[in-house]
PDB file of C-alpha atoms in Angstrom:
ATOM      1  CA  UNK B   3     182.394 -39.973 -12.515  1.00 44.00           C
ATOM      2  CA  UNK B   4     181.556 -38.697  -9.029  1.00 45.00           C
ATOM      3  CA  UNK B   5     184.757 -40.181  -7.591  1.00 48.00           C
ATOM      4  CA  UNK B   6     186.873 -38.464 -10.242  1.00 52.00           C
ATOM      5  CA  UNK B   7     185.296 -35.061  -9.567  1.00 56.00           C
ATOM      6  CA  UNK B   8     185.854 -35.472  -5.824  1.00 57.00           C
ATOM      7  CA  UNK B   9     189.498 -36.368  -6.446  1.00 63.00           C
ATOM      8  CA  UNK B  10     189.934 -33.289  -8.627  1.00 69.00           C
ATOM      9  CA  UNK B  11     188.344 -31.149  -5.938  1.00 67.00           C
ATOM     10  CA  UNK B  12     190.752 -32.507  -3.311  1.00 67.00           C
ATOM     11  CA  UNK B  13     193.785 -31.987  -5.573  1.00 74.00           C
ATOM     12  CA  UNK B  14     192.585 -28.489  -6.502  1.00 76.00           C
ATOM     13  CA  UNK B  15     192.522 -27.499  -2.816  1.00 78.00           C
ATOM     14  CA  UNK B  16     196.158 -28.500  -2.239  1.00 85.00           C
ATOM     15  CA  UNK B  17     197.698 -25.407  -3.886  1.00 86.00           C
ATOM     16  CA  UNK B  18     195.818 -22.779  -1.842  1.00 85.00           C
ATOM     17  CA  UNK B  19     196.478 -24.805   1.318  1.00 83.00           C
ATOM     18  CA  UNK B  20     200.214 -24.881   0.573  1.00 88.00           C
ATOM     19  CA  UNK B  21     200.288 -21.145  -0.115  1.00 87.00           C
ATOM     20  CA  UNK B  22     198.425 -20.360   3.135  1.00 82.00           C
ATOM     21  CA  UNK B  23     200.753 -22.650   5.094  1.00 82.00           C
ATOM     22  CA  UNK B  24     203.892 -21.043   3.641  1.00 86.00           C
ATOM     23  CA  UNK B  25     202.666 -17.484   4.237  1.00 83.00           C
ATOM     24  CA  UNK B  26     201.548 -18.307   7.760  1.00 76.00           C
ATOM     25  CA  UNK B  27     205.050 -19.603   8.505  1.00 78.00           C
ATOM     26  CA  UNK B  28     206.615 -16.492   6.971  1.00 81.00           C
ATOM     27  CA  UNK B  29     208.644 -18.473   4.404  1.00 87.00           C
ATOM     28  CA  UNK B  30     209.462 -17.142   0.929  1.00 90.00           C
ATOM     29  CA  UNK B  31     209.379 -19.272  -2.196  1.00 91.00           C
ATOM     30  CA  UNK B  32     213.155 -18.857  -2.450  1.00 91.00           C
ATOM     31  CA  UNK B  33     213.646 -20.145   1.103  1.00 89.00           C
ATOM     32  CA  UNK B  34     211.313 -23.061   0.461  1.00 90.00           C
ATOM     33  CA  UNK B  35     213.112 -23.952  -2.751  1.00 92.00           C
ATOM     34  CA  UNK B  36     216.468 -23.955  -0.962  1.00 91.00           C
ATOM     35  CA  UNK B  37     215.109 -26.183   1.831  1.00 89.00           C
ATOM     36  CA  UNK B  38     213.193 -28.706  -0.276  1.00 89.00           C
ATOM     37  CA  UNK B  39     215.309 -28.821  -3.442  1.00 91.00           C
ATOM     38  CA  UNK B  40     212.191 -28.109  -5.514  1.00 91.00           C
ATOM     39  CA  UNK B  41     212.560 -25.201  -7.942  1.00 92.00           C
ATOM     40  CA  UNK B  42     210.896 -21.869  -7.206  1.00 92.00           C
ATOM     41  CA  UNK B  43     208.906 -22.003 -10.447  1.00 93.00           C
ATOM     42  CA  UNK B  44     207.581 -25.491  -9.651  1.00 93.00           C
ATOM     43  CA  UNK B  45     206.551 -24.408  -6.148  1.00 93.00           C
ATOM     44  CA  UNK B  46     204.811 -21.328  -7.550  1.00 93.00           C
ATOM     45  CA  UNK B  47     202.912 -23.396 -10.136  1.00 92.00           C
ATOM     46  CA  UNK B  48     201.995 -25.929  -7.445  1.00 91.00           C
ATOM     47  CA  UNK B  49     200.551 -23.228  -5.193  1.00 90.00           C
ATOM     48  CA  UNK B  50     198.620 -21.586  -8.053  1.00 89.00           C
ATOM     49  CA  UNK B  51     197.135 -24.909  -9.179  1.00 86.00           C
ATOM     50  CA  UNK B  52     199.005 -24.980 -12.490  1.00 88.00           C
ATOM     51  CA  UNK B  53     201.100 -27.981 -11.387  1.00 88.00           C
ATOM     52  CA  UNK B  54     199.389 -31.200 -10.296  1.00 86.00           C
ATOM     53  CA  UNK B  55     200.477 -32.312  -6.793  1.00 85.00           C
ATOM     54  CA  UNK B  56     202.530 -35.494  -6.642  1.00 85.00           C
ATOM     55  CA  UNK B  57     204.009 -37.539  -3.819  1.00 84.00           C
ATOM     56  CA  UNK B  58     207.530 -36.497  -4.881  1.00 87.00           C
ATOM     57  CA  UNK B  59     206.586 -32.828  -4.446  1.00 87.00           C
ATOM     58  CA  UNK B  60     204.462 -33.131  -1.313  1.00 87.00           C
ATOM     59  CA  UNK B  61     206.811 -35.282   0.785  1.00 87.00           C
ATOM     60  CA  UNK B  62     209.613 -32.688   1.073  1.00 88.00           C
ATOM     61  CA  UNK B  63     207.014 -29.989   1.781  1.00 89.00           C
ATOM     62  CA  UNK B  64     205.435 -32.059   4.568  1.00 85.00           C
ATOM     63  CA  UNK B  65     208.914 -32.581   6.089  1.00 83.00           C
ATOM     64  CA  UNK B  66     209.749 -28.874   5.843  1.00 84.00           C
ATOM     65  CA  UNK B  67     206.480 -27.758   7.418  1.00 80.00           C
ATOM     66  CA  UNK B  68     206.638 -30.619   9.953  1.00 77.00           C
ATOM     67  CA  UNK B  69     203.045 -31.681   9.287  1.00 76.00           C
ATOM     68  CA  UNK B  70     201.576 -35.081   8.324  1.00 75.00           C
ATOM     69  CA  UNK B  71     201.134 -35.646   4.600  1.00 74.00           C
ATOM     70  CA  UNK B  72     197.408 -36.088   5.284  1.00 71.00           C
ATOM     71  CA  UNK B  73     197.220 -32.459   6.374  1.00 73.00           C
ATOM     72  CA  UNK B  74     198.349 -31.325   2.923  1.00 77.00           C
ATOM     73  CA  UNK B  75     195.896 -33.418   0.910  1.00 72.00           C
ATOM     74  CA  UNK B  76     193.177 -34.700   3.211  1.00 61.00           C
ATOM     75  CA  UNK B  77     192.034 -31.682   5.202  1.00 50.00           C
ATOM     76  CA  UNK B  78     188.296 -30.939   5.268  1.00 49.00           C
ATOM     77  CA  UNK B  79     186.963 -28.696   2.502  1.00 46.00           C
ATOM     78  CA  UNK B  80     187.248 -24.960   2.981  1.00 46.00           C
ATOM     79  CA  UNK B  81     184.357 -23.733   5.098  1.00 48.00           C
ATOM     80  CA  UNK B  82     183.755 -27.131   6.753  1.00 50.00           C
ATOM     81  CA  UNK B  83     183.978 -26.376  10.509  1.00 53.00           C
ATOM     82  CA  UNK B  84     184.320 -30.016  11.528  1.00 53.00           C
ATOM     83  CA  UNK B  85     187.698 -31.143  12.819  1.00 53.00           C
ATOM     84  CA  UNK B  86     188.592 -34.730  11.992  1.00 54.00           C
ATOM     85  CA  UNK B  87     190.263 -36.035  15.121  1.00 60.00           C
ATOM     86  CA  UNK B  88     193.234 -38.271  14.351  1.00 67.00           C
ATOM     87  CA  UNK B  89     195.137 -39.314  17.484  1.00 73.00           C
ATOM     88  CA  UNK B  90     198.921 -39.021  17.315  1.00 75.00           C
ATOM     89  CA  UNK B  91     201.007 -41.278  19.560  1.00 78.00           C
ATOM     90  CA  UNK B  92     204.406 -39.961  20.612  1.00 76.00           C
ATOM     91  CA  UNK B  93     206.680 -40.588  23.579  1.00 75.00           C
ATOM     92  CA  UNK B  94     204.204 -43.150  24.964  1.00 81.00           C
ATOM     93  CA  UNK B  95     201.438 -40.501  25.105  1.00 84.00           C
ATOM     94  CA  UNK B  96     198.411 -39.776  22.910  1.00 85.00           C
ATOM     95  CA  UNK B  97     197.792 -36.356  21.382  1.00 82.00           C
ATOM     96  CA  UNK B  98     194.388 -35.600  19.831  1.00 81.00           C
ATOM     97  CA  UNK B  99     194.517 -32.460  17.606  1.00 78.00           C
ATOM     98  CA  UNK B 100     191.668 -30.068  18.382  1.00 79.00           C
ATOM     99  CA  UNK B 101     192.605 -27.415  15.805  1.00 72.00           C
ATOM    100  CA  UNK B 102     193.714 -27.512  12.184  1.00 63.00           C
ATOM    101  CA  UNK B 103     195.001 -23.993  11.520  1.00 61.00           C
ATOM    102  CA  UNK B 104     198.583 -24.081  10.185  1.00 58.00           C
ATOM    103  CA  UNK B 105     201.030 -22.105  12.319  1.00 59.00           C
ATOM    104  CA  UNK B 106     199.930 -19.975  15.258  1.00 67.00           C
ATOM    105  CA  UNK B 107     198.627 -21.717  18.382  1.00 76.00           C
ATOM    106  CA  UNK B 108     197.751 -25.423  18.192  1.00 78.00           C
ATOM    107  CA  UNK B 109     195.296 -27.103  20.567  1.00 85.00           C
ATOM    108  CA  UNK B 110     195.533 -30.737  21.671  1.00 86.00           C
ATOM    109  CA  UNK B 111     193.929 -33.070  24.150  1.00 89.00           C
ATOM    110  CA  UNK B 112     196.820 -34.991  25.686  1.00 90.00           C
ATOM    111  CA  UNK B 113     196.441 -38.355  27.399  1.00 91.00           C
ATOM    112  CA  UNK B 114     199.191 -39.809  29.613  1.00 91.00           C
ATOM    113  CA  UNK B 115     198.454 -43.524  30.168  1.00 90.00           C
ATOM    114  CA  UNK B 116     198.456 -45.189  33.574  1.00 90.00           C
ATOM    115  CA  UNK B 117     201.605 -47.106  34.570  1.00 85.00           C
ATOM    116  CA  UNK B 118     202.428 -49.458  37.447  1.00 84.00           C
ATOM    117  CA  UNK B 119     205.212 -47.061  38.456  1.00 80.00           C
ATOM    118  CA  UNK B 120     205.529 -43.351  37.570  1.00 77.00           C
ATOM    119  CA  UNK B 121     208.292 -42.576  35.079  1.00 82.00           C
ATOM    120  CA  UNK B 122     211.393 -40.685  36.068  1.00 85.00           C
ATOM    121  CA  UNK B 123     211.553 -37.215  34.495  1.00 88.00           C
ATOM    122  CA  UNK B 124     213.624 -36.807  31.333  1.00 87.00           C
ATOM    123  CA  UNK B 125     213.351 -33.057  30.571  1.00 88.00           C
ATOM    124  CA  UNK B 126     213.573 -31.846  26.975  1.00 87.00           C
ATOM    125  CA  UNK B 127     213.779 -28.414  25.349  1.00 87.00           C
ATOM    126  CA  UNK B 128     212.443 -26.999  22.088  1.00 79.00           C
ATOM    127  CA  UNK B 129     211.264 -23.667  20.721  1.00 79.00           C
ATOM    128  CA  UNK B 130     207.805 -22.515  21.630  1.00 80.00           C
ATOM    129  CA  UNK B 131     205.439 -21.677  24.453  1.00 84.00           C
ATOM    130  CA  UNK B 132     202.944 -24.010  26.135  1.00 89.00           C
ATOM    131  CA  UNK B 133     199.752 -23.564  28.147  1.00 91.00           C
ATOM    132  CA  UNK B 134     198.008 -26.548  29.756  1.00 93.00           C
ATOM    133  CA  UNK B 135     194.907 -27.336  31.813  1.00 95.00           C
ATOM    134  CA  UNK B 136     194.478 -30.587  33.765  1.00 95.00           C
ATOM    135  CA  UNK B 137     191.135 -32.333  33.127  1.00 94.00           C
ATOM    136  CA  UNK B 138     191.609 -35.597  35.036  1.00 93.00           C
ATOM    137  CA  UNK B 139     194.353 -37.237  37.103  1.00 93.00           C
ATOM    138  CA  UNK B 140     197.351 -35.682  38.790  1.00 95.00           C
ATOM    139  CA  UNK B 141     199.987 -34.192  36.498  1.00 95.00           C
ATOM    140  CA  UNK B 142     203.641 -33.933  37.445  1.00 94.00           C
ATOM    141  CA  UNK B 143     205.180 -30.921  35.707  1.00 94.00           C
ATOM    142  CA  UNK B 144     208.928 -30.326  35.808  1.00 93.00           C
ATOM    143  CA  UNK B 145     210.118 -26.987  34.401  1.00 92.00           C
ATOM    144  CA  UNK B 146     213.672 -25.878  35.053  1.00 89.00           C
ATOM    145  CA  UNK B 147     214.220 -26.207  38.818  1.00 90.00           C
ATOM    146  CA  UNK B 148     210.501 -26.476  39.628  1.00 92.00           C
ATOM    147  CA  UNK B 149     208.819 -29.841  40.309  1.00 94.00           C
ATOM    148  CA  UNK B 150     205.047 -29.365  40.617  1.00 94.00           C
ATOM    149  CA  UNK B 151     201.964 -31.560  41.023  1.00 95.00           C
ATOM    150  CA  UNK B 152     198.808 -30.218  39.367  1.00 96.00           C
ATOM    151  CA  UNK B 153     195.374 -31.678  40.267  1.00 95.00           C
ATOM    152  CA  UNK B 154     192.318 -31.388  37.993  1.00 95.00           C
ATOM    153  CA  UNK B 155     191.284 -27.776  37.373  1.00 94.00           C
ATOM    154  CA  UNK B 156     194.776 -26.303  37.593  1.00 95.00           C
ATOM    155  CA  UNK B 157     196.562 -24.634  34.686  1.00 95.00           C
ATOM    156  CA  UNK B 158     200.162 -23.740  33.899  1.00 93.00           C
ATOM    157  CA  UNK B 159     202.107 -21.945  31.187  1.00 90.00           C
ATOM    158  CA  UNK B 160     205.819 -22.025  30.426  1.00 89.00           C
ATOM    159  CA  UNK B 161     208.491 -21.331  27.850  1.00 87.00           C
ATOM    160  CA  UNK B 162     209.473 -24.644  26.261  1.00 86.00           C
ATOM    161  CA  UNK B 163     213.048 -23.450  25.724  1.00 86.00           C
ATOM    162  CA  UNK B 164     213.425 -24.319  29.438  1.00 88.00           C
ATOM    163  CA  UNK B 165     214.021 -28.013  30.222  1.00 91.00           C
ATOM    164  CA  UNK B 166     210.546 -29.454  30.891  1.00 91.00           C
ATOM    165  CA  UNK B 167     208.754 -32.766  31.362  1.00 92.00           C
ATOM    166  CA  UNK B 168     205.147 -33.867  31.796  1.00 92.00           C
ATOM    167  CA  UNK B 169     204.077 -37.137  33.394  1.00 92.00           C
ATOM    168  CA  UNK B 170     201.780 -38.774  35.899  1.00 93.00           C
ATOM    169  CA  UNK B 171     202.377 -37.802  39.529  1.00 93.00           C
ATOM    170  CA  UNK B 172     201.070 -41.098  40.927  1.00 92.00           C
ATOM    171  CA  UNK B 173     201.097 -43.586  38.047  1.00 89.00           C
ATOM    172  CA  UNK B 174     197.443 -42.970  37.180  1.00 91.00           C
ATOM    173  CA  UNK B 175     196.190 -41.770  33.806  1.00 92.00           C
ATOM    174  CA  UNK B 176     196.194 -38.011  33.188  1.00 94.00           C
ATOM    175  CA  UNK B 177     194.099 -36.055  30.691  1.00 94.00           C
ATOM    176  CA  UNK B 178     194.846 -32.434  29.866  1.00 94.00           C
ATOM    177  CA  UNK B 179     194.235 -29.723  27.301  1.00 93.00           C
ATOM    178  CA  UNK B 180     197.376 -28.240  25.760  1.00 90.00           C
ATOM    179  CA  UNK B 181     197.852 -25.068  23.717  1.00 89.00           C
ATOM    180  CA  UNK B 182     201.216 -24.888  21.991  1.00 80.00           C
ATOM    181  CA  UNK B 183     202.556 -21.915  20.083  1.00 75.00           C
ATOM    182  CA  UNK B 184     205.738 -21.283  18.162  1.00 63.00           C
ATOM    183  CA  UNK B 185     208.434 -19.159  19.754  1.00 52.00           C
ATOM    184  CA  UNK B 186     206.949 -15.820  20.755  1.00 47.00           C
ATOM    185  CA  UNK B 187     203.351 -16.999  20.235  1.00 47.00           C
ATOM    186  CA  UNK B 188     201.539 -17.187  23.568  1.00 50.00           C
ATOM    187  CA  UNK B 189     197.962 -17.985  24.478  1.00 47.00           C
ATOM    188  CA  UNK B 190     196.317 -14.864  25.862  1.00 46.00           C
ATOM    189  CA  UNK B 191     194.004 -15.883  28.688  1.00 45.00           C
ATOM    190  CA  UNK B 192     191.596 -13.406  30.291  1.00 43.00           C
ATOM    191  CA  UNK B 193     190.628 -14.701  33.735  1.00 42.00           C
ATOM    192  CA  UNK B 194     188.021 -12.057  34.601  1.00 45.00           C
ATOM    193  CA  UNK B 195     186.530  -8.731  33.689  1.00 49.00           C
ATOM    194  CA  UNK B 196     188.942  -5.869  33.247  1.00 45.00           C
ATOM    195  CA  UNK B 197     188.830  -3.584  36.243  1.00 50.00           C
ATOM    196  CA  UNK B 198     188.493   0.141  35.503  1.00 48.00           C
ATOM    197  CA  UNK B 199     191.498   2.235  36.378  1.00 45.00           C
ATOM    198  CA  UNK B 200     191.451   4.577  39.341  1.00 48.00           C
ATOM    199  CA  UNK B 201     191.193   7.517  36.955  1.00 46.00           C
ATOM    200  CA  UNK B 202     187.995   6.053  35.490  1.00 45.00           C
ATOM    201  CA  UNK B 203     186.509   5.666  38.989  1.00 48.00           C
ATOM    202  CA  UNK B 204     187.059   9.314  39.851  1.00 50.00           C
ATOM    203  CA  UNK B 205     184.080  11.627  39.328  1.00 47.00           C
TER     204      UNK B 205
END
């Protein structure tokens, strides 16, 4: 009995989560229907809880939103502040999600493993903006024509539409915090108190 009620609670939370995700991305039901091949009426009923979620409906939505299927059905209950850390391994590196908000700025802890020999840069481009902070190790950051080495405690930010690459500068492991936002979404960092203007200093 308890298991069934928990399942119903999880399924009941899928619709509101899908609606919030779609609105946060600025996508209309018509656009989503055209992209996924699922009818507008079905999507509307799914978001309002009138249509029971199924794998056939959720898979195209997960692909469209570019999120794991688990994020659509297995997120913590609304109001639960805990973040369930599930490492993601891509490009030989480990990404640990530190935030769960759909859209906007995403936070990750990124781990670049140690290697006998440092890799040669292979810059890539994609939409977005990235801010990073080196926790441990020495990071090699290539952005456009720049080739930089960042020790622990240094930070950088760059437009990811420029060719860029992150790797170890000396073959050792590197740990860093990364904030990534969609195109036009930047992390606003205040480094110190705002100084009063000269006009404010005048008697």
